[in-house]
Amino acid sequence: MNLPEGKDKFLQSWGALGSSWGVNRTMAQIHALLMIAPQALSAEDIMEELKISRGNANMNLRALIDWGLVFKELKAGERKEFFVAEKDMWKVVKNIIIQRKKKELEPMLKVLDELSSVEGNDPEAEEFVRMIKEIKLFSSKADSTLDTLVKADSNWFVGTFMKMIK
Amino acid sequence: MNLPEGKDKFLQSWGALGSSWGVNRTMAQIHALLMIAPQALSAEDIMEELKISRGNANMNLRALIDWGLVFKELKAGERKEFFVAEKDMWKVVKNIIIQRKKKELEPMLKVLDELSSVEGNDPEAEEFVRMIKEIKLFSSKADSTLDTLVKADSNWFVGTFMKMIK
DNA sequence: ATTTACTTTCAAGAAATTTTGAAACTATTG
DNA sequence: CAATAGTTTCAAAATTTCTTGAAAGTAAAT
């Protein structure tokens, strides 16, 4: 397979993967493009390669920077901004875990806490509280497991996990 | 907090959580509703509680059954179908992992395999292949880790993970 | 074999999300 | 300070995804 063909296939696949994980296609594609780029790209480079508008490129780059997956890079003597991706896959995944944990798991834990105080002694209320507590227990375990995971160093996952888990 | 209020809050939150994970709001809500229900519900019960159409209820129930998160239950002497949710949170998560691994991770691994054969000796092609290989290595590790996880028994996660990981 | 009870399907409509593009903004240069 | 180079914003348009509802399908009961 040649490069343009491979590149295109990668951009498509990564974009589709993003879609099924609640990340918009373009954001995933910009990330993919930057991951395989040998040097920093400008907004224009990205617009051109992905055939997207300036506004779209800008918004999604901003979001990627928020997530810690892309960094702005200023080149000496150049007026425009360049962008590079985080290329260490463990850091990529770690940042995603940190963000999603904060935006989704933690608020959900808070809601579950409130919900476990539901009153009532009919079977419906009892089952509700029982199930909420089961979900809460599970989610707390997931939460602390993720904390531990995130604190572990870059090589931990690839190097050690398989041995420990055996 | 009283039951109707708590129930509503749970249905809303679970629905929103689904949305950010590529699961449609209604599917997540039906699942939530069945998880907290003390007995099996009929399609009509679900339509009524969630204020959704028959077609919508049917399609999403079908999908939940596909995912192994909901089961059909036939009551003696009743003509209509009832539905119950898988309530063991570990099994819920395990089924989701199995499905998403099959539908997303495995196809991606196949694509990455093809892509690592890209030819070319300019820096762009070299970086492309290098990065594809890094992603592939990471994904394979994730794949086997998930396999191990899924083979582990129901109580493993809640009981043992924290100790092992320490 | 007809009626009745229920489920499935799917085209069209509604809703939600994403993208565009042009105007407004910011900062550097001459 | 005017011109130039670049970035940001956001309302409107385009696209994608989800939902509806009615018709078709299935099967038990009479």
Coordinates of C-alpha atoms (C1' of nucleotides) in Angstrom, one line a residue:
Chain A
M1 CA 0.0 0.0 0.0
N2 CA 1.2 3.5 -0.8
L3 CA 1.3 6.5 1.5
P4 CA -1.7 8.6 0.3
E5 CA -3.9 5.6 0.2
G6 CA -2.8 4.4 3.7
K7 CA -3.1 7.9 5.1
D8 CA -6.6 8.2 3.8
K9 CA -7.6 4.8 5.2
F10 CA -6.2 5.7 8.6
L11 CA -8.0 9.1 8.7
Q12 CA -11.3 7.5 7.7
S13 CA -11.0 4.7 10.3
W14 CA -9.9 6.9 13.1
G15 CA -12.7 9.3 12.3
A16 CA -15.2 6.4 12.4
L17 CA -13.8 5.1 15.7
G18 CA -14.2 8.5 17.2
S19 CA -17.8 8.7 16.1
S20 CA -18.7 5.6 18.0
W21 CA -17.1 7.0 21.1
G22 CA -18.9 10.3 21.2
V23 CA -16.0 12.2 19.7
N24 CA -16.9 14.0 16.5
R25 CA -15.5 12.7 13.3
T26 CA -13.5 15.8 12.4
M27 CA -11.9 16.1 15.8
A28 CA -10.8 12.5 15.6
Q29 CA -9.5 13.1 12.1
I30 CA -7.5 16.1 13.0
H31 CA -6.0 14.2 15.8
A32 CA -5.2 11.3 13.5
L33 CA -3.6 13.6 10.9
L34 CA -1.4 15.3 13.5
M35 CA -0.4 11.9 15.0
I36 CA 1.1 10.7 11.7
A37 CA 2.6 14.0 10.7
P38 CA 6.4 14.2 10.9
Q39 CA 6.3 17.9 11.8
A40 CA 3.8 20.5 13.1
L41 CA 1.0 21.5 10.8
S42 CA -0.7 24.8 10.4
A43 CA -4.4 25.4 10.4
E44 CA -4.2 25.7 6.7
D45 CA -2.4 22.4 6.2
I46 CA -5.1 20.7 8.2
M47 CA -8.0 22.5 6.3
E48 CA -6.4 21.4 3.1
E49 CA -5.7 17.8 3.9
L50 CA -9.1 17.2 5.5
K51 CA -11.1 19.5 3.2
I52 CA -12.7 21.3 6.1
S53 CA -13.5 25.0 6.7
R54 CA -11.4 27.3 8.8
G55 CA -14.0 27.6 11.5
N56 CA -14.3 23.9 11.8
A57 CA -10.6 23.4 12.0
N58 CA -10.3 26.1 14.6
M59 CA -13.0 24.8 16.9
N60 CA -11.8 21.2 16.9
L61 CA -8.2 22.1 17.4
R62 CA -9.3 24.2 20.4
A63 CA -11.1 21.2 21.8
L64 CA -8.2 18.9 21.2
I65 CA -5.9 21.3 23.0
D66 CA -8.4 21.3 25.9
W67 CA -8.2 17.5 26.1
G68 CA -4.4 17.7 26.1
L69 CA -4.1 15.8 22.9
V70 CA -2.7 18.5 20.8
F71 CA -0.3 21.4 21.5
K72 CA 0.3 24.7 19.9
E73 CA 3.7 25.3 18.6
L74 CA 5.2 28.6 17.6
K75 CA 7.9 28.6 15.0
A76 CA 10.6 31.4 15.2
G77 CA 10.0 34.0 12.5
E78 CA 6.6 32.5 11.6
R79 CA 3.5 34.5 12.3
K80 CA 1.0 31.6 12.2
E81 CA 0.5 28.9 14.7
F82 CA 1.5 25.3 14.2
F83 CA 0.0 22.2 15.9
V84 CA 1.5 18.9 17.1
A85 CA -0.2 15.9 18.6
E86 CA 0.7 14.0 21.7
K87 CA 2.2 10.9 20.2
D88 CA 2.7 8.7 23.2
M89 CA -0.3 6.4 23.1
W90 CA -0.3 5.9 26.8
K91 CA -0.5 9.6 27.4
V92 CA -3.2 10.0 24.8
V93 CA -5.3 7.4 26.5
K94 CA -4.5 8.7 30.0
N95 CA -5.6 12.2 29.1
I96 CA -8.8 10.9 27.6
I97 CA -9.4 8.9 30.8
I98 CA -8.7 12.0 33.0
Q99 CA -11.1 14.1 31.0
R100 CA -14.0 11.7 30.7
K101 CA -13.7 10.7 34.3
K102 CA -14.0 14.3 35.4
K103 CA -16.8 15.1 32.9
E104 CA -18.8 11.9 33.2
L105 CA -17.9 9.5 36.0
E106 CA -17.5 12.0 38.8
P107 CA -20.8 13.9 38.1
M108 CA -22.6 10.5 37.9
L109 CA -21.2 9.5 41.3
K110 CA -22.6 12.7 42.7
V111 CA -26.0 12.0 41.3
L112 CA -25.9 8.4 42.5
D113 CA -25.1 9.7 46.0
E114 CA -28.2 11.9 46.0
L115 CA -30.3 9.1 44.6
S116 CA -29.4 6.6 47.2
S117 CA -31.4 8.7 49.7
V118 CA -34.7 8.1 48.0
E119 CA -37.4 7.3 50.6
G120 CA -40.2 4.7 50.4
N121 CA -40.9 1.2 51.5
D122 CA -42.8 -0.3 48.6
P123 CA -40.9 -2.8 46.4
E124 CA -40.3 -0.3 43.7
A125 CA -38.5 2.2 46.0
E126 CA -36.6 -0.7 47.6
E127 CA -35.4 -2.1 44.3
F128 CA -34.5 1.4 43.1
V129 CA -32.3 2.1 46.1
R130 CA -30.8 -1.4 46.0
M131 CA -29.8 -1.0 42.3
I132 CA -28.6 2.6 42.7
K133 CA -26.3 1.4 45.5
E134 CA -25.0 -1.5 43.4
I135 CA -24.2 1.0 40.5
K136 CA -22.6 3.4 43.0
L137 CA -20.4 0.7 44.5
F138 CA -19.3 -0.4 41.0
S139 CA -18.7 3.1 39.9
S140 CA -16.6 4.0 42.9
K141 CA -14.5 0.9 42.3
A142 CA -14.1 2.0 38.7
D143 CA -13.2 5.5 39.8
S144 CA -10.4 4.4 42.1
T145 CA -9.1 1.9 39.7
L146 CA -8.9 4.6 37.1
D147 CA -7.1 6.9 39.5
T148 CA -4.5 4.3 40.1
L149 CA -4.2 3.6 36.4
V150 CA -3.7 7.3 35.7
K151 CA -1.0 7.7 38.4
A152 CA 0.9 4.7 37.0
D153 CA 3.8 5.7 34.7
S154 CA 3.9 5.7 31.0
N155 CA 5.4 2.2 30.6
W156 CA 3.3 0.5 33.2
F157 CA 0.4 -0.5 31.0
V158 CA 2.4 -1.9 28.1
G159 CA 5.1 -3.4 30.3
T160 CA 3.5 -4.7 33.5
F161 CA -0.2 -5.1 33.3
M162 CA -0.2 -8.4 31.6
K163 CA 2.1 -10.0 34.1
M164 CA 0.2 -8.7 37.1
I165 CA -3.1 -9.7 35.8
K166 CA -2.1 -13.3 35.0
Chain B
M1 CA -35.9 12.6 47.7
N2 CA -39.0 10.8 46.7
L3 CA -39.2 7.9 44.1
P4 CA -40.7 9.6 41.0
E5 CA -38.3 12.4 41.3
G6 CA -35.3 10.1 41.9
K7 CA -36.4 7.8 39.1
D8 CA -36.7 10.7 36.7
K9 CA -33.3 12.0 37.6
F10 CA -31.7 8.6 37.1
L11 CA -33.3 8.2 33.7
Q12 CA -32.1 11.6 32.6
S13 CA -28.6 11.1 33.9
W14 CA -28.2 7.6 32.5
G15 CA -29.5 8.8 29.1
A16 CA -27.1 11.7 29.1
L17 CA -24.2 9.4 30.0
G18 CA -25.1 7.1 27.1
S19 CA -25.1 10.0 24.7
S20 CA -21.5 10.8 25.4
W21 CA -20.5 7.2 24.9
G22 CA -22.1 6.7 21.5
V23 CA -25.2 5.0 22.8
N24 CA -28.4 6.7 21.9
R25 CA -30.3 8.4 24.8
T26 CA -33.4 6.3 24.5
M27 CA -31.5 3.0 24.5
A28 CA -29.7 4.1 27.6
Q29 CA -33.0 5.2 29.2
I30 CA -34.8 1.9 28.5
H31 CA -31.8 0.1 30.0
A32 CA -31.9 2.4 33.1
L33 CA -35.6 1.9 33.5
L34 CA -35.4 -1.9 33.4
M35 CA -32.4 -1.9 35.7
I36 CA -34.4 -0.2 38.5
A37 CA -37.7 -2.1 37.8
P38 CA -38.6 -4.7 40.4
Q39 CA -40.3 -6.8 37.8
A40 CA -40.3 -7.3 34.1
L41 CA -41.9 -4.5 32.0
S42 CA -43.9 -4.8 28.8
A43 CA -43.3 -2.7 25.7
E44 CA -46.3 -0.6 26.7
D45 CA -45.0 0.1 30.2
I46 CA -41.8 1.3 28.7
M47 CA -43.5 3.5 26.1
E48 CA -45.6 5.0 28.8
E49 CA -42.9 5.7 31.4
L50 CA -40.5 7.1 28.8
K51 CA -43.1 8.7 26.6
I52 CA -41.7 7.2 23.4
S53 CA -43.4 5.6 20.4
R54 CA -43.9 1.9 19.9
G55 CA -41.4 1.7 17.1
N56 CA -38.8 3.4 19.0
A57 CA -39.3 1.2 22.0
N58 CA -39.2 -1.9 19.9
M59 CA -36.0 -1.0 18.0
N60 CA -34.0 0.0 21.1
L61 CA -35.2 -3.1 23.0
R62 CA -34.0 -5.2 20.1
A63 CA -30.6 -3.5 20.2
L64 CA -30.3 -4.0 24.0
I65 CA -31.1 -7.7 23.6
D66 CA -28.4 -7.9 20.9
W67 CA -25.9 -6.4 23.4
G68 CA -26.9 -8.9 26.0
L69 CA -28.1 -6.2 28.4
V70 CA -31.8 -7.1 28.3
F71 CA -33.7 -10.4 28.1
K72 CA -37.1 -11.2 26.9
E73 CA -39.4 -12.9 29.4
L74 CA -42.6 -14.7 28.7
K75 CA -45.2 -14.8 31.4
A76 CA -47.4 -17.8 31.6
G77 CA -50.9 -17.0 30.3
E78 CA -49.8 -13.6 29.0
R79 CA -49.6 -13.1 25.4
K80 CA -47.3 -10.1 25.3
E81 CA -43.6 -10.0 25.9
F82 CA -41.9 -8.7 29.0
F83 CA -38.4 -7.4 29.4
V84 CA -35.8 -7.6 32.2
A85 CA -32.4 -6.1 32.4
E86 CA -29.1 -7.7 33.3
K87 CA -28.6 -6.2 36.8
D88 CA -25.2 -7.5 37.6
M89 CA -23.1 -4.5 36.9
W90 CA -20.0 -6.5 36.1
K91 CA -21.9 -8.5 33.5
V92 CA -23.3 -5.3 32.1
V93 CA -19.8 -3.8 31.6
K94 CA -18.4 -7.1 30.4
N95 CA -21.0 -7.4 27.7
I96 CA -20.4 -3.9 26.6
I97 CA -16.6 -4.6 26.5
I98 CA -17.2 -7.8 24.4
Q99 CA -19.4 -6.0 21.9
R100 CA -17.3 -2.9 21.5
K101 CA -14.1 -4.9 21.3
K102 CA -15.6 -7.0 18.5
K103 CA -17.2 -4.1 16.6
E104 CA -14.4 -1.5 17.1
L105 CA -11.1 -2.7 18.4
E106 CA -10.8 -5.8 16.3
P107 CA -11.6 -4.2 13.0
M108 CA -9.2 -1.4 13.9
L109 CA -6.4 -3.9 14.5
K110 CA -7.0 -5.4 11.1
V111 CA -6.8 -2.0 9.5
L112 CA -3.6 -1.1 11.4
D113 CA -2.1 -4.4 10.2
E114 CA -2.7 -3.5 6.6
L115 CA -1.4 0.0 7.2
S116 CA 1.9 -1.0 8.6
S117 CA 2.8 -2.3 5.2
V118 CA 2.8 1.2 3.7
E119 CA 5.9 1.6 1.5
G120 CA 8.1 4.7 1.1
N121 CA 11.3 6.1 2.5
D122 CA 10.6 9.8 2.8
P123 CA 10.2 11.1 6.4
E124 CA 6.4 11.2 5.9
A125 CA 6.1 7.6 5.1
E126 CA 8.6 6.7 7.8
E127 CA 6.7 8.6 10.5
F128 CA 3.4 7.1 9.3
V129 CA 4.6 3.6 9.6
R130 CA 6.3 4.2 13.0
M131 CA 3.2 5.7 14.4
I132 CA 0.9 3.1 13.0
K133 CA 3.1 0.5 14.6
E134 CA 3.0 2.2 18.0
I135 CA -0.8 2.4 17.8
K136 CA -0.9 -1.2 16.8
L137 CA 1.3 -2.3 19.7
F138 CA -0.8 -0.4 22.1
S139 CA -4.0 -1.7 20.7
S140 CA -2.9 -5.3 20.8
K141 CA -2.0 -4.9 24.4
A142 CA -5.4 -3.4 25.1
D143 CA -7.0 -6.2 23.2
S144 CA -5.3 -9.0 25.2
T145 CA -5.9 -7.1 28.5
L146 CA -9.6 -6.9 27.7
D147 CA -9.6 -10.6 26.9
T148 CA -8.2 -11.4 30.3
L149 CA -10.6 -9.0 32.0
V150 CA -13.6 -10.6 30.3
K151 CA -12.5 -14.1 31.2
A152 CA -12.2 -13.1 34.8
D153 CA -15.2 -14.0 37.0
S154 CA -17.9 -11.7 38.1
N155 CA -16.4 -10.8 41.5
W156 CA -12.9 -10.3 40.3
F157 CA -13.1 -6.7 39.4
V158 CA -14.8 -5.6 42.6
G159 CA -12.9 -7.9 44.9
T160 CA -9.4 -8.2 43.6
F161 CA -8.4 -5.6 41.2
M162 CA -7.5 -3.0 43.8
K163 CA -5.2 -5.3 45.6
M164 CA -3.4 -6.5 42.5
I165 CA -2.9 -3.1 41.2
K166 CA -1.4 -1.6 44.4
Chain C
dA1 C1' -61.0 -18.8 9.0
dT2 C1' -61.8 -14.7 11.3
dT3 C1' -60.9 -11.9 14.9
dT4 C1' -58.0 -10.1 18.3
dA5 C1' -53.6 -9.0 20.5
dC6 C1' -49.4 -8.0 19.9
dT7 C1' -44.7 -7.1 17.3
dT8 C1' -42.0 -5.5 13.5
dT9 C1' -40.7 -2.5 9.8
dC10 C1' -39.6 1.6 7.6
dA11 C1' -40.5 6.0 5.0
dA12 C1' -41.1 10.5 6.3
dG13 C1' -40.6 14.0 9.7
dA14 C1' -38.3 16.0 13.8
dA15 C1' -34.4 16.9 16.4
dA16 C1' -29.7 17.1 17.3
dT17 C1' -25.2 17.8 15.8
dT18 C1' -21.8 19.4 12.8
dT19 C1' -20.0 22.5 9.3
dT20 C1' -19.6 26.6 6.8
dG21 C1' -18.2 31.1 5.8
dA22 C1' -18.1 35.7 6.4
dA23 C1' -17.6 39.3 9.7
dA24 C1' -15.3 40.7 13.9
dC25 C1' -11.3 40.5 16.3
dT26 C1' -6.1 40.5 17.5
dA27 C1' -1.6 41.2 16.8
dT28 C1' 2.4 42.1 14.0
dT29 C1' 4.8 44.7 10.3
dG30 C1' 6.2 48.6 7.6
Chain D
dC1 C1' -1.5 54.2 12.2
dA2 C1' -2.8 51.7 8.1
dA3 C1' -2.1 47.5 6.0
dT4 C1' -1.5 42.8 6.4
dA5 C1' -1.6 38.0 8.4
dG6 C1' -3.7 35.4 11.0
dT7 C1' -7.4 33.7 14.5
dT8 C1' -12.0 33.4 16.6
dT9 C1' -16.9 33.5 16.7
dC10 C1' -21.4 32.3 15.7
dA11 C1' -25.9 32.4 13.0
dA12 C1' -27.5 29.9 9.3
dA13 C1' -27.2 25.8 6.4
dA14 C1' -26.1 21.1 5.8
dT15 C1' -25.9 16.7 7.4
dT16 C1' -26.6 12.9 10.4
dT17 C1' -29.1 10.6 13.7
dC18 C1' -33.3 9.5 16.0
dT19 C1' -38.3 9.1 16.4
dT20 C1' -42.8 8.6 14.9
dG21 C1' -46.9 6.3 13.4
dA22 C1' -49.2 3.7 10.4
dA23 C1' -49.2 -0.3 7.7
dA24 C1' -47.7 -5.0 7.3
dG25 C1' -46.6 -9.1 9.7
dT26 C1' -47.3 -13.0 13.1
dA27 C1' -49.6 -15.9 15.9
dA28 C1' -52.9 -17.2 19.5
dA29 C1' -57.8 -17.5 20.5
dT30 C1' -62.5 -18.2 19.3

